[in-house]
Tab-separated table of C-alpha atoms in Angstrom:
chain	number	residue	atom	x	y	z
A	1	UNK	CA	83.520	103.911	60.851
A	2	UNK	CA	87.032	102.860	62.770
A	3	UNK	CA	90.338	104.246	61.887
A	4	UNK	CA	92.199	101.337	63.693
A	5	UNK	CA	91.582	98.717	60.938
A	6	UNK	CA	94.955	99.663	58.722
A	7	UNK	CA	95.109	96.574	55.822
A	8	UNK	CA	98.760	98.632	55.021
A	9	UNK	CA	101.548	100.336	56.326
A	10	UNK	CA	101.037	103.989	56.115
A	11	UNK	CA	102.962	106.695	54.817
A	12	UNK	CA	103.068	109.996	56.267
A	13	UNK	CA	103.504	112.675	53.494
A	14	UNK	CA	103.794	116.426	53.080
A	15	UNK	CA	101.782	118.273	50.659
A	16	UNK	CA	100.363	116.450	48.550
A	17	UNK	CA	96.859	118.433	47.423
A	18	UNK	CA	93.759	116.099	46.056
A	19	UNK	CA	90.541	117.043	44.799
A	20	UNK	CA	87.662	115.370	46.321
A	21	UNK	CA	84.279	114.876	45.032
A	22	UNK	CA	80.606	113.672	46.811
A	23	UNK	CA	78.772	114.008	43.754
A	24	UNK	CA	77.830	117.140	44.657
A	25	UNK	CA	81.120	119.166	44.999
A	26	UNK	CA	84.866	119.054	44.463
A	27	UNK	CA	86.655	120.107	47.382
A	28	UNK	CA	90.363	120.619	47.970
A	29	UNK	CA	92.161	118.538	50.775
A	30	UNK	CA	95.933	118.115	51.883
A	31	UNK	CA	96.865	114.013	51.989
A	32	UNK	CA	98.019	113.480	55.510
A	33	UNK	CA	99.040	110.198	54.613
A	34	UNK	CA	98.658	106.860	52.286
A	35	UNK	CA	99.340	103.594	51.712
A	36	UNK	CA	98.530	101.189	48.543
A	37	UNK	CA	94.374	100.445	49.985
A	38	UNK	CA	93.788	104.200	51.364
A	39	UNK	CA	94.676	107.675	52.924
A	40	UNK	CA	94.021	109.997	55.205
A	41	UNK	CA	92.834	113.350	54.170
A	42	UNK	CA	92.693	116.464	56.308
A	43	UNK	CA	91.619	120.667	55.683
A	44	UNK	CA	88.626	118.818	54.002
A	45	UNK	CA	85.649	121.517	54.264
A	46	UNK	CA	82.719	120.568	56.869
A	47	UNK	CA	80.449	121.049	53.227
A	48	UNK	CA	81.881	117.878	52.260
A	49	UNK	CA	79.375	114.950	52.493
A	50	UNK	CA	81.179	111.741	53.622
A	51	UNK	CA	78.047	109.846	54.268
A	52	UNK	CA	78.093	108.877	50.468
A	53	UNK	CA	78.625	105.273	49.482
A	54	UNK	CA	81.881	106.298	47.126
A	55	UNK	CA	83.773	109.430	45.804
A	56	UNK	CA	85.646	110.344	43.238
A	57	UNK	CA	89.697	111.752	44.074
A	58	UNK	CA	92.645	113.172	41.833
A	59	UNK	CA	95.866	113.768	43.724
A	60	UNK	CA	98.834	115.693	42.651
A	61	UNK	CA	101.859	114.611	42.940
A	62	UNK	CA	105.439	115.843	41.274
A	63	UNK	CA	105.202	112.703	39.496
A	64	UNK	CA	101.617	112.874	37.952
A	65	UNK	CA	97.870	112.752	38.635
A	66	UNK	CA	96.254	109.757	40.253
A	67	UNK	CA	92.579	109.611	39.571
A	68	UNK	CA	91.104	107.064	42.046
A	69	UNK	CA	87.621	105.908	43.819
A	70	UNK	CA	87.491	106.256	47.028
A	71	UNK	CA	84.965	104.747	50.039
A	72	UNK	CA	84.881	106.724	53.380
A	73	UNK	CA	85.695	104.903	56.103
A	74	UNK	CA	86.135	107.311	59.497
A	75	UNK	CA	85.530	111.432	60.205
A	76	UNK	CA	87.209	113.712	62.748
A	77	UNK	CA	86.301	117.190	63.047
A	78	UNK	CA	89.240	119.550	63.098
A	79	UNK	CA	90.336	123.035	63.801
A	80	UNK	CA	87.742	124.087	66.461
A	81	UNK	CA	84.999	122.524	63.857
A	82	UNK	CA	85.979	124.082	60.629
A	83	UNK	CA	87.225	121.526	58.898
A	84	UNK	CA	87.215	117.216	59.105
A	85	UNK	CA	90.217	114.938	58.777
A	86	UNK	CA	88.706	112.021	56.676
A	87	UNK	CA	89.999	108.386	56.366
A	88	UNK	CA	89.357	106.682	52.780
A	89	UNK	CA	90.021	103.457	51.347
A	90	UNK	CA	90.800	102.967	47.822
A	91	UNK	CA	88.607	101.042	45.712
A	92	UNK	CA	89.982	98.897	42.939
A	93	UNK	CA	93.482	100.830	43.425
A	94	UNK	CA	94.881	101.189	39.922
A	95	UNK	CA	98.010	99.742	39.509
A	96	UNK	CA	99.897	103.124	38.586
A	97	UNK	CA	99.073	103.930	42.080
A	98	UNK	CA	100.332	100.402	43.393
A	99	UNK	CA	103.777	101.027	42.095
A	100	UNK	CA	103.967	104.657	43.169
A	101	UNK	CA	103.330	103.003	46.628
A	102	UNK	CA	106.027	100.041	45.829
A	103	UNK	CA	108.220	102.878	44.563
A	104	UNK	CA	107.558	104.844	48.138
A	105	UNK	CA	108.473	101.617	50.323
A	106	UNK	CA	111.733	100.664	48.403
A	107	UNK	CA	112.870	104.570	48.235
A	108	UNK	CA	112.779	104.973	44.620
A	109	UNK	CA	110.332	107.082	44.257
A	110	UNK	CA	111.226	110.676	43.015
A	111	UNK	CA	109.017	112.210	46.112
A	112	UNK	CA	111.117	110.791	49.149
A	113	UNK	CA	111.664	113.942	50.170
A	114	UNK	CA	107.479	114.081	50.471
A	115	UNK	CA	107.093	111.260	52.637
A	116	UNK	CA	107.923	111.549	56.383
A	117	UNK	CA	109.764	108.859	58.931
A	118	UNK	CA	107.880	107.912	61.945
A	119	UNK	CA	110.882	109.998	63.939
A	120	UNK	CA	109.836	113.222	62.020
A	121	UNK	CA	106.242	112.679	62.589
């Protein structure tokens, strides 16, 4: 697993909460950042089994719920151990989620104030 193969421009966002599921267990996570194919998810607990093949995600944002599928693609461990910082691509992105990212790039979206420039980062 790499985290240096990007496909899109990411977006660097503040708190946005998801719920992440192996099959197993649903586990919450803050959204470090996204783009239309993926995101970056860190706080995820070390429980969490990222070795599976696919997961299920929703994500809350101010301007609804995305439910998505997601495929693991890298793992950090974080916070002395306790938690992992986990990079996911989007399968099949639904197009809701497409045009929240379209609406993110062109500045229309209602949660600017959520997404971070590269000078704040």
């Amino acid at each position: 697993m790499s985290k240096n193969n990007r496909q899109s421009e990411r977006h660097k966002t503040l708190g946005l909460m998801s719920f992440i599921s192996d099959g197993k267990s649903s586990f919450l996570g803050i959204v470090e950042d996204l783009s239309g194919a993926g995101l970056r998810v860190g706080q995820v607990p070390l429980d969490f089994d990222e070795t599976v093949q696919q997961c299920k995600a929703v994500i809350h944002s101010p301007t609804g719920d995305f439910n998505i599928v997601l495929k693991p693609r890298w793992v950090e461990e974080t916070s002395r151990g306790m938690y992992k910082t986990i990079g996911f691509q989007i399968e099949n992105p639904p197009e809701r989620w497409k045009e929240f990212i379209r609406d993110l790039e062109s500045g229309a979206s209602e949660i600017g104030f959520m997404v971070l420039d590269e000078d704040d980062a």
